[in-house]
Tab-separated table of C-alpha atoms and ligand atoms in Angstrom:
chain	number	residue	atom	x	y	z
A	1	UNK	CA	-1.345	-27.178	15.176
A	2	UNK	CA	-3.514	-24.009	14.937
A	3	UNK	CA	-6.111	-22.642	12.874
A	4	UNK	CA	-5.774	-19.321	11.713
A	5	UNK	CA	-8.141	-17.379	9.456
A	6	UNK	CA	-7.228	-14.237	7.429
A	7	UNK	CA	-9.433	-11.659	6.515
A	8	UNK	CA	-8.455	-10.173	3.342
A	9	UNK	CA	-6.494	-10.940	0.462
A	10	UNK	CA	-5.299	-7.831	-0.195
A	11	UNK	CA	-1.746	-6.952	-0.252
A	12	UNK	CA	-1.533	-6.928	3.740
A	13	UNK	CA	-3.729	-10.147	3.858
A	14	UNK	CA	-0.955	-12.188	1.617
A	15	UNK	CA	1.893	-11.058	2.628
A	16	UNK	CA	0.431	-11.822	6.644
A	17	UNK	CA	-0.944	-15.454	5.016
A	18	UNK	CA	3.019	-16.209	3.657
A	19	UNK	CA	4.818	-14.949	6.508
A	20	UNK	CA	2.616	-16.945	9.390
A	21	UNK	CA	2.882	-20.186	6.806
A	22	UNK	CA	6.983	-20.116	6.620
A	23	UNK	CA	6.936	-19.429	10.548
A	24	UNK	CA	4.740	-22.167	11.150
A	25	UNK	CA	4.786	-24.540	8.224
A	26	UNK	CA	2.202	-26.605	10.436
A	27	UNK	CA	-0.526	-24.013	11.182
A	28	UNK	CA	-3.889	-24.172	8.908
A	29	UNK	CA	-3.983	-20.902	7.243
A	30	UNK	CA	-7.569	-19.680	5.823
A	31	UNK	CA	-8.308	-16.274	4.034
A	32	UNK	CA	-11.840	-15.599	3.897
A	33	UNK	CA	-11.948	-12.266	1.199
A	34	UNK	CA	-14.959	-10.811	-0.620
A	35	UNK	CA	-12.296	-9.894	-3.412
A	36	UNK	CA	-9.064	-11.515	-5.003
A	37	UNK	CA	-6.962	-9.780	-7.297
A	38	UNK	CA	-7.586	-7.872	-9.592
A	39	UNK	CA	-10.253	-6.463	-8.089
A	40	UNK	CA	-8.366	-5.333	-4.429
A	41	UNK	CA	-7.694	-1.615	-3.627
A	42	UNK	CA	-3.928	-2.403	-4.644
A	43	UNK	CA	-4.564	-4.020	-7.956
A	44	UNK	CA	-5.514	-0.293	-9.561
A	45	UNK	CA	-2.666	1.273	-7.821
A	46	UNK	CA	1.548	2.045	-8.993
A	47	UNK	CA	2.849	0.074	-6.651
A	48	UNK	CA	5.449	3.098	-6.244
A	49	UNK	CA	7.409	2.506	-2.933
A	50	UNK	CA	6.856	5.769	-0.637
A	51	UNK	CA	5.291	6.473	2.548
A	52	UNK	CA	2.019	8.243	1.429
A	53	UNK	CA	-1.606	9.183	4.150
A	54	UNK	CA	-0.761	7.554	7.362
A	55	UNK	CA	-1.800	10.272	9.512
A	56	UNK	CA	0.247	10.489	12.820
A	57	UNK	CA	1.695	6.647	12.083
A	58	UNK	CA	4.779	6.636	14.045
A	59	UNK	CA	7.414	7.844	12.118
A	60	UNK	CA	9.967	5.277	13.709
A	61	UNK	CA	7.423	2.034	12.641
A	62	UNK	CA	6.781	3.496	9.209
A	63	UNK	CA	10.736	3.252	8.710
A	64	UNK	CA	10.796	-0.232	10.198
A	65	UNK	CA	8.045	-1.336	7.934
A	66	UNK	CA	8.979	0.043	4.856
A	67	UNK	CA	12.199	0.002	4.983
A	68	UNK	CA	11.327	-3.948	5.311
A	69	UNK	CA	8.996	-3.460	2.161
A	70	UNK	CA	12.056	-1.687	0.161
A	71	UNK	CA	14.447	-4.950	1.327
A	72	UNK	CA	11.676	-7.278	-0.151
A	73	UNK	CA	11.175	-5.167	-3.531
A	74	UNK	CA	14.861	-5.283	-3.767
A	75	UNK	CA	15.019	-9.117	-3.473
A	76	UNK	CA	12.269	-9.678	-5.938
A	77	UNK	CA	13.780	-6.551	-8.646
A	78	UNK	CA	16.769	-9.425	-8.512
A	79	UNK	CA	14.813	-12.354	-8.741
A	80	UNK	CA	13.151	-10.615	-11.885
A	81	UNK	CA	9.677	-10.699	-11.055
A	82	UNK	CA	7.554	-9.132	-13.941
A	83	UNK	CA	6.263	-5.205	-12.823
A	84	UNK	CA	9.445	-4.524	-10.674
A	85	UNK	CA	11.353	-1.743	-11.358
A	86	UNK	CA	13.966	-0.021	-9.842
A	87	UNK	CA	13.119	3.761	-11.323
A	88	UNK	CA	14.357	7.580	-10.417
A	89	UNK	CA	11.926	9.797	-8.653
A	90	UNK	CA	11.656	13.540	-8.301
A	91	UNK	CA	9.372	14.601	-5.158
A	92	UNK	CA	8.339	18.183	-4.902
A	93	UNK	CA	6.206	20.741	-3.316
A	94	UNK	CA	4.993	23.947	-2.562
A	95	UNK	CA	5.922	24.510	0.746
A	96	UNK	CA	9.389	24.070	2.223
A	97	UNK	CA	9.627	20.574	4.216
A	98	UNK	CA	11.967	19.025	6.420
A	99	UNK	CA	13.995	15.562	5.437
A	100	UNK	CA	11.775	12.606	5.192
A	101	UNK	CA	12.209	9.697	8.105
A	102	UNK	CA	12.663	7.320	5.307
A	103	UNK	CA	15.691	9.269	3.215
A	104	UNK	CA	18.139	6.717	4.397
A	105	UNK	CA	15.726	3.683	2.952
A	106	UNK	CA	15.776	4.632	-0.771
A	107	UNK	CA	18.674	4.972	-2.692
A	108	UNK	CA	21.026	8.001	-3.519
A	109	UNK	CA	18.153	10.262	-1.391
A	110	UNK	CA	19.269	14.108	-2.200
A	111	UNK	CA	17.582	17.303	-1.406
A	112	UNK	CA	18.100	19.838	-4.277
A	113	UNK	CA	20.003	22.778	-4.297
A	114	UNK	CA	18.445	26.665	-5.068
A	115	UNK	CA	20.575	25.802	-8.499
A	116	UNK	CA	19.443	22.645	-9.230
A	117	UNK	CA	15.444	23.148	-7.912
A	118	UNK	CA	15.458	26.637	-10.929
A	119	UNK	CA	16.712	23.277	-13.497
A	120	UNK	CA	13.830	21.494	-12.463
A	121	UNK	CA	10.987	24.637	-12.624
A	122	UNK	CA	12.019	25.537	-15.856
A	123	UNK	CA	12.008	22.067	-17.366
A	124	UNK	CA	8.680	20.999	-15.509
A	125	UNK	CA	7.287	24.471	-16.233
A	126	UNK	CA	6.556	24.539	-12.530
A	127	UNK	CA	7.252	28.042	-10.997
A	128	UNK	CA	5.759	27.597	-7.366
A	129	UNK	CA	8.377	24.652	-6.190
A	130	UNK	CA	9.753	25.647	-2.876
A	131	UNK	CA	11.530	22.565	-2.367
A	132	UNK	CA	12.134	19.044	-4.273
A	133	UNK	CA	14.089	15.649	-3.243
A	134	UNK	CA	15.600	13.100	-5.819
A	135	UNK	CA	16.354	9.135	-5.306
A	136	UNK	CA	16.213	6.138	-7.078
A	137	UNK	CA	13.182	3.479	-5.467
A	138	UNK	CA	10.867	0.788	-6.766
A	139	UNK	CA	7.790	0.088	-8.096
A	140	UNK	CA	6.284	-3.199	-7.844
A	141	UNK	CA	3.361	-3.587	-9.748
A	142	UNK	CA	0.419	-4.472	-7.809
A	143	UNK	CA	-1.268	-7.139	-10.561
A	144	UNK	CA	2.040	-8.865	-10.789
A	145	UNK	CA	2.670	-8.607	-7.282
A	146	UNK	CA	-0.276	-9.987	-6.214
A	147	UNK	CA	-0.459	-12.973	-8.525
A	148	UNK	CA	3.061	-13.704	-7.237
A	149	UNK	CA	1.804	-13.610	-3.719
A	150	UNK	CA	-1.298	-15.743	-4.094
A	151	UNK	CA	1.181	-18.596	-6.210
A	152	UNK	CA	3.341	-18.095	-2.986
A	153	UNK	CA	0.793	-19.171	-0.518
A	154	UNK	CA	-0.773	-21.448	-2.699
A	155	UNK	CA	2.796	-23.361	-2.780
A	156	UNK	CA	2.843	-23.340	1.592
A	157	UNK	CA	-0.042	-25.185	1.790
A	158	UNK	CA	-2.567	-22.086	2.168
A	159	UNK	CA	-6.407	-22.205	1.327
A	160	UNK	CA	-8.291	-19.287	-0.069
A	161	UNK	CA	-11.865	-18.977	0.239
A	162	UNK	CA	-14.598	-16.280	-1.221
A	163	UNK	CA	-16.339	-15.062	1.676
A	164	UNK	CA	-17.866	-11.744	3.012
A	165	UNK	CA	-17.714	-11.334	7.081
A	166	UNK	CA	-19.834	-9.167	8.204
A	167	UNK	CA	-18.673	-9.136	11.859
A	168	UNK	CA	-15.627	-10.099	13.873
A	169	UNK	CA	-18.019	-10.941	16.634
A	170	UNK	CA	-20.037	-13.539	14.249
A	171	UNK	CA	-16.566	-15.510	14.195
A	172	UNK	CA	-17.021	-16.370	17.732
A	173	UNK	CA	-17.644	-19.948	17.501
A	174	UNK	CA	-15.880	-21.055	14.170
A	175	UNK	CA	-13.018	-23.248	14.321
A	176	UNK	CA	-10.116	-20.680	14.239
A	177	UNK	CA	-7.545	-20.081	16.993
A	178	UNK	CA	-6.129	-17.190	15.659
A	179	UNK	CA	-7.842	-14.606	13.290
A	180	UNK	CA	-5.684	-12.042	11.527
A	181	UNK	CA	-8.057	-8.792	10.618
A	182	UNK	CA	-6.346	-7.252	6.882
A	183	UNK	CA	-10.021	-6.094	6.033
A	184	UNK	CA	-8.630	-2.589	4.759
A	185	UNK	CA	-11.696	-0.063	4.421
A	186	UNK	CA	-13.992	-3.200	5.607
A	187	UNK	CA	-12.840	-2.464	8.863
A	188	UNK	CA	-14.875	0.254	9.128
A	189	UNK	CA	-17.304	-2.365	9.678
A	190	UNK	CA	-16.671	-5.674	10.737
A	191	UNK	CA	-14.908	-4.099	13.923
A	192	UNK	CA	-16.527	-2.064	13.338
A	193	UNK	CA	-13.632	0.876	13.458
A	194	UNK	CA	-15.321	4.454	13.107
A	195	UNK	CA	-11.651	5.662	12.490
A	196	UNK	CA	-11.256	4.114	9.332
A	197	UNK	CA	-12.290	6.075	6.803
A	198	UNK	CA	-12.227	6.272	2.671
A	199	UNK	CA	-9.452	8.218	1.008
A	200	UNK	CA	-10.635	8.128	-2.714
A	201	UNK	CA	-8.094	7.973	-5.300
A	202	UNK	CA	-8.853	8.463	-8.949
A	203	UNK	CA	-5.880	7.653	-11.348
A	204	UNK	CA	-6.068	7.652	-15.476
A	205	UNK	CA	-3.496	5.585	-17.052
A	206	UNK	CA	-2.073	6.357	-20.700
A	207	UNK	CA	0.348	4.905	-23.063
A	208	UNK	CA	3.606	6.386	-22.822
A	209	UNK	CA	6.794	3.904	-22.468
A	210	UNK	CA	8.996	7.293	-23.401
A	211	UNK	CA	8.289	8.568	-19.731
A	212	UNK	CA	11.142	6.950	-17.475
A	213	UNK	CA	10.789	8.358	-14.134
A	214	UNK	CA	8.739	9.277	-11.284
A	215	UNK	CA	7.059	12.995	-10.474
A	216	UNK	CA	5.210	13.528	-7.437
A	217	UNK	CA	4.394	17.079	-6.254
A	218	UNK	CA	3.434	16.102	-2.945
A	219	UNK	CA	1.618	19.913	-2.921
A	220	UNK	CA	-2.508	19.734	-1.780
A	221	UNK	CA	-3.429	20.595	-4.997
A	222	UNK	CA	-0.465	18.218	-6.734
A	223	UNK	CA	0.075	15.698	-9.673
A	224	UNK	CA	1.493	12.558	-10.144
A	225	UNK	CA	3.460	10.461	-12.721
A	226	UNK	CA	4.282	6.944	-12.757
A	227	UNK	CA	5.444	4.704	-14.879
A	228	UNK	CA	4.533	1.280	-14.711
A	229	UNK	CA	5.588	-1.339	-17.252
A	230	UNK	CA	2.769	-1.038	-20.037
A	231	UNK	CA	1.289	2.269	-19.173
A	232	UNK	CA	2.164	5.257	-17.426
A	233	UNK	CA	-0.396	6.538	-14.258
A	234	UNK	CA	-1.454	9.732	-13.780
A	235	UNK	CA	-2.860	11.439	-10.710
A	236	UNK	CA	-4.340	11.845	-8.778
A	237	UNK	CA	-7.004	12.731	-5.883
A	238	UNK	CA	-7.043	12.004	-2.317
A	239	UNK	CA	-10.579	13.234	-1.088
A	240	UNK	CA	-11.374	11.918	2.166
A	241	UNK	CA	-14.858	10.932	3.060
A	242	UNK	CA	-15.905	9.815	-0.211
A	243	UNK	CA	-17.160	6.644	-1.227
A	244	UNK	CA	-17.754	7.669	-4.408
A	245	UNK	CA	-16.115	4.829	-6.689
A	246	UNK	CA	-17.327	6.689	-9.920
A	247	UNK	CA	-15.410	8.225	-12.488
A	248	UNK	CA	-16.154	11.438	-11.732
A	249	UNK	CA	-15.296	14.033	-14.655
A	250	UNK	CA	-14.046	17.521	-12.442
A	251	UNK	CA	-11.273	15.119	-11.514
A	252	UNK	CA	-10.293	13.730	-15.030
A	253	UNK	CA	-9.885	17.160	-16.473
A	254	UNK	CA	-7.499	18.589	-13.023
A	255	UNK	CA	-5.724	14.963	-13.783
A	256	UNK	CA	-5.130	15.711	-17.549
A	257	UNK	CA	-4.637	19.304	-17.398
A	258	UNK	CA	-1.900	19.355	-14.273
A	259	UNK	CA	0.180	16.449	-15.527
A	260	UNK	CA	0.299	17.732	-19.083
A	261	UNK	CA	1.186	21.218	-18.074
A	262	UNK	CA	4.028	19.420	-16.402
A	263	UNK	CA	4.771	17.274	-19.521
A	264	UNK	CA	3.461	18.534	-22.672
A	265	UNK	CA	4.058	15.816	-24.455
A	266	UNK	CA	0.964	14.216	-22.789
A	267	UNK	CA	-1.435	16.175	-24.152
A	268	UNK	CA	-0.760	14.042	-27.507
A	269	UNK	CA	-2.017	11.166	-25.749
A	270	UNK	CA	-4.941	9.869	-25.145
A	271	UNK	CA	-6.175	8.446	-21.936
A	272	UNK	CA	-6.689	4.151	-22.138
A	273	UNK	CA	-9.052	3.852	-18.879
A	274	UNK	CA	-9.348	5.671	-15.488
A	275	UNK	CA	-9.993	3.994	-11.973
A	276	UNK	CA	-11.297	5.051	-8.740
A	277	UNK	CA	-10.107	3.020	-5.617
A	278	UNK	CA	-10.786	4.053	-1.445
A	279	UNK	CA	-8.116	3.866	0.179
A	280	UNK	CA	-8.244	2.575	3.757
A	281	UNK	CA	-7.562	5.379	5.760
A	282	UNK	CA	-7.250	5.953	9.583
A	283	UNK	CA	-5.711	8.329	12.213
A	284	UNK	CA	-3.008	6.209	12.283
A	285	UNK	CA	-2.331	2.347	11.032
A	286	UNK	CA	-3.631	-0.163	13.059
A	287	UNK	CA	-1.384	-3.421	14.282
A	288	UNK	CA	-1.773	-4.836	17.290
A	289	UNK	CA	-3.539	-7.689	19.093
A	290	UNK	CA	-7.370	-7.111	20.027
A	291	UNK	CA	-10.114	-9.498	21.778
A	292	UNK	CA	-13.833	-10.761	20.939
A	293	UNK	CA	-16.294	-9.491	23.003
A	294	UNK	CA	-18.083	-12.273	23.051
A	295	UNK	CA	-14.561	-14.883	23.416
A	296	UNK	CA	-11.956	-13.761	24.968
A	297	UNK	CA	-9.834	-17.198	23.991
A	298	UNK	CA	-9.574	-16.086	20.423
A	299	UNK	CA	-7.173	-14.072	19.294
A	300	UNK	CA	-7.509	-11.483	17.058
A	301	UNK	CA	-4.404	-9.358	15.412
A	302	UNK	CA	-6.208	-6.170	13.280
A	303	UNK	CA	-3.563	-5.181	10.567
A	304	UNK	CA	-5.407	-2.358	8.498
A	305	UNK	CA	-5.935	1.670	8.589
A	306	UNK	CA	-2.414	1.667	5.580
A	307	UNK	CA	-3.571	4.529	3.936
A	308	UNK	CA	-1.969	5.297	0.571
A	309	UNK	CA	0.786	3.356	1.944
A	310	UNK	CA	-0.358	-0.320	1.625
A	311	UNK	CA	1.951	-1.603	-0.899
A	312	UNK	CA	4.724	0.447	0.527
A	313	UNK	CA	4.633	-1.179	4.257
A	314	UNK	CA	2.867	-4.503	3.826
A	315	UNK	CA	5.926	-6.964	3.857
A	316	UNK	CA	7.353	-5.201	7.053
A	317	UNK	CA	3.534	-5.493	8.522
A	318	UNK	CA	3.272	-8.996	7.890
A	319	UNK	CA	6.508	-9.440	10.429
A	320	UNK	CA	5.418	-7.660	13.049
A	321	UNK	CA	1.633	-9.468	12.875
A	322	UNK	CA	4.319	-12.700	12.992
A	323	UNK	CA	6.237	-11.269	16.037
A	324	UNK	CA	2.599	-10.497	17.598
A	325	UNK	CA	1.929	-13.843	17.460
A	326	UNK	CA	5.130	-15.634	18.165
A	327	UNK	CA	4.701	-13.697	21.967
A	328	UNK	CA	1.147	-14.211	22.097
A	329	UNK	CA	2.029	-18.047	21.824
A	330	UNK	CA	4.845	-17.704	23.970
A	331	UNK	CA	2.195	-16.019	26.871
A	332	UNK	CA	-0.232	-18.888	26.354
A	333	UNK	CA	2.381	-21.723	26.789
A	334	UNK	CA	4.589	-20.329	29.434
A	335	UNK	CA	0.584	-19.995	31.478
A	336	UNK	CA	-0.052	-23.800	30.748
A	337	UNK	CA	3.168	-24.480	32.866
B	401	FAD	C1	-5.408	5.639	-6.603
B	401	FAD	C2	-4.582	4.867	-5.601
B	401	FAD	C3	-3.204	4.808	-5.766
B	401	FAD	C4	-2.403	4.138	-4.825
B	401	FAD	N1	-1.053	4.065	-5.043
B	401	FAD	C5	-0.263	3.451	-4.131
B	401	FAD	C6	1.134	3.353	-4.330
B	401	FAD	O1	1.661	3.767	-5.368
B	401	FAD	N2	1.885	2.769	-3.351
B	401	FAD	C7	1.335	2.294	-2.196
B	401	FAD	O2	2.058	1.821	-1.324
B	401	FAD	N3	-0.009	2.333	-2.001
B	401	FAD	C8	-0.811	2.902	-2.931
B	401	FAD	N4	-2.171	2.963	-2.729
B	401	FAD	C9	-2.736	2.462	-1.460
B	401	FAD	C10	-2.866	0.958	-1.474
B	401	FAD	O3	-3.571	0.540	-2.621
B	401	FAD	C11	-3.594	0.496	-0.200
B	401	FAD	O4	-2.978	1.061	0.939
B	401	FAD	C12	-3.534	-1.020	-0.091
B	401	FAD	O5	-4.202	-1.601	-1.183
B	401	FAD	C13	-4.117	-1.513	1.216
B	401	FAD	O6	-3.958	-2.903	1.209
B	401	FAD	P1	-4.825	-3.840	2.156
B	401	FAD	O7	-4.473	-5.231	1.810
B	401	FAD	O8	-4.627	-3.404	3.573
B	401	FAD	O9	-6.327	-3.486	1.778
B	401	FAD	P2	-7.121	-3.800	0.422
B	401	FAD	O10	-6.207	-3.835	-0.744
B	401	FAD	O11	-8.257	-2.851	0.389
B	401	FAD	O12	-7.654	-5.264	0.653
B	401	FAD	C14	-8.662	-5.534	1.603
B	401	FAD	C15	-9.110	-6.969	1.411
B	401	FAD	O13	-10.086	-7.262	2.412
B	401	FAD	C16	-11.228	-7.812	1.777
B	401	FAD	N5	-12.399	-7.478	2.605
B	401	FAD	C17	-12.850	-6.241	2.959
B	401	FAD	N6	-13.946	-6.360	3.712
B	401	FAD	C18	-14.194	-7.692	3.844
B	401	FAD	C19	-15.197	-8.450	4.503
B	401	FAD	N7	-16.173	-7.863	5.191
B	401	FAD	N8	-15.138	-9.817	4.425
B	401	FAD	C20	-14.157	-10.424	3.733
B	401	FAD	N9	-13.184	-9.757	3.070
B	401	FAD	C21	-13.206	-8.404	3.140
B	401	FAD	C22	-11.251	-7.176	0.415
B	401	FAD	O14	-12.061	-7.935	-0.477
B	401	FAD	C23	-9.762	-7.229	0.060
B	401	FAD	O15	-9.413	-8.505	-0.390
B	401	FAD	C24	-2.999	3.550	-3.685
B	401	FAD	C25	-4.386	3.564	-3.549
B	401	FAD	C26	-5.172	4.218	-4.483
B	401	FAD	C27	-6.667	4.212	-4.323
């Protein structure tokens, strides 16, 4: 029997927790987390399924991963857990891109036509569109998600406790075999990782259940509009290098003014609360196994650096921190023989 400590109980923190637990239903599984929902980086987000700031992520393991992710919203859209939603989306942009790696992992992907792209200007008032995909994906709604996470590990058998780390290296001497780093931004820190770095996202969220489907104009300068189940999102910034987790007012007014000149209808509406969150960024997602430099007998698996993307890979993360593991264990006993 191991001992295995978390950090994090973030969306990448449960879903590792679970997916170590139904592997091995006799390990002790621990996560030590300053936060709990609703106060994570994930709780204030869509939960909209779509690769989203990974840097240079390889394109092949953001497929595996989310596609992974998109299997697992599917399963729980037909289990009918509360915030999932299977929902059209309409991606666009400025500049003229090439086919997403992930087209074949949502549903009914399509890349517009000159006729149908002049449809969609007109409508969305949006003259600069060079290019725009449709398909049909999820959204799984962070606060429900999560809850239905935590109940999930709760029923394995797993332990949750409040607790800041403030350094890897401190956990030297505790009683854990194995500890699993999902420490998002914190990273930065109790690596401490000078690649991670804050990608701040503010969002306002408004009352509108007569919106049914996704825009994204994945342009520099862009806006966004989700739905969720009880209010609609709109967005949104992605300024990176700033800690600032304060409303800040330059951004409400591009928010408001770019998604109602998309939908007019918005402007009769007002806004029920904004939210700032930092998202965990990095050059490029971080999952693999890493030492102590002070005990080389632990071992450590860092699973953080998921961008604007953390809801949209974490189920297909959690396996591969499993199949890290599983071969680490392997190593270990076929060395005792
Ligand atoms: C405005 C906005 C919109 C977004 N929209 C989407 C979206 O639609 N789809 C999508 O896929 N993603 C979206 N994201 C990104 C997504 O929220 C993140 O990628 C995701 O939350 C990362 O999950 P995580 O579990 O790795 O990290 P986090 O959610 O940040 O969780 C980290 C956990 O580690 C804990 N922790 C940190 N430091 C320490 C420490 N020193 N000791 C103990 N515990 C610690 C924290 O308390 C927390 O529990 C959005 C983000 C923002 C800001």
């Amino acid at each position: 029997m191991k001992k295995v400590l978390i950090i994090g109980a973030g969306v990448s923190g449960l879903g590792s927790a679970i997916r170590i637990k139904e592997k091995f239903p006799d390990f002790k599984v621990t996560i030590a987390t300053k936060d709990i929902t609703p106060n994570t980086t994930g709780d204030g987000s869509a939960g909209l399924w779509g690769p989203f700031i990974l840097g240079s992520t390889p394109d092949d393991k953001v497929v595996q991963w989310s596609r992974e992710t998109h299997d697992f919203f599917l399963y729980l859209w037909r289990e009918g857990l509360a915030g999932s939603c299977l929902i059209p989306c309409l991606r666009v942009d400025k500049t003229k891109n090439p086919l997403p790696s992930w087209k074949h992992v949502v549903f009914g992907f399509k890349e517009l036509n000159e006729v149908e792209l002049e449809v969609w200007k007109s409508i969305y008032s949006m003259d600069d569109i060079q290019s725009a995909f449709s398909f049909v994906t999820f959204t799984c709604e962070p606060k429900h998600l999560l809850k239905y996470l935590m109940d999930r590990f709760y029923k394995l058998g797993g332990k949750i406790v409040q607790r800041e780390i403030k350094s890897i290296d401190n956990l030297s001497d505790e009683d854990y075999d194995i500890i699993i780093n999902c420490s998002g931004l914190g990273a930065k820190y109790i690596v401490p990782d000078p690649k991670v770095i804050p990608v701040r996202g503010q969002v306002a969220r408004v009352k509108a259940p007569w919106i049914y489907h996704v825009l994204l104009d994945e342009s520099d300068d862009g806006n966004y509009i989700i739905p969720n189940t009880d209010t609609v999102v709109l967005g949104g910034t992605h300024q990176e290098n700033d800690f600032n987790t304060n409303i800040c007012k330059e951004d409400s007014k591009f928010i408001r003014q770019g998604c109602e000149h998309i939908v007019p209808g918005l402007k009769n509406i007002e806004t029920l609360f904004e939210w700032v969150g930092l998202r965990p960024g990095r050059d490029s997602v971080r999952l693999e196994s890493g030492s102590m430099r002070n005990n080389k007998s632990k071992l450590i698996i860092h699973n953080y650096g998921h961008g604007g993307s953390g809801v949209t890979l974490f189920w297909g993360c959690a396996r591969e921190v499993v199949d890290i593991l599983t071969s680490a264990l392997d190593e270990t006993s076929k060395s005792k023989l």
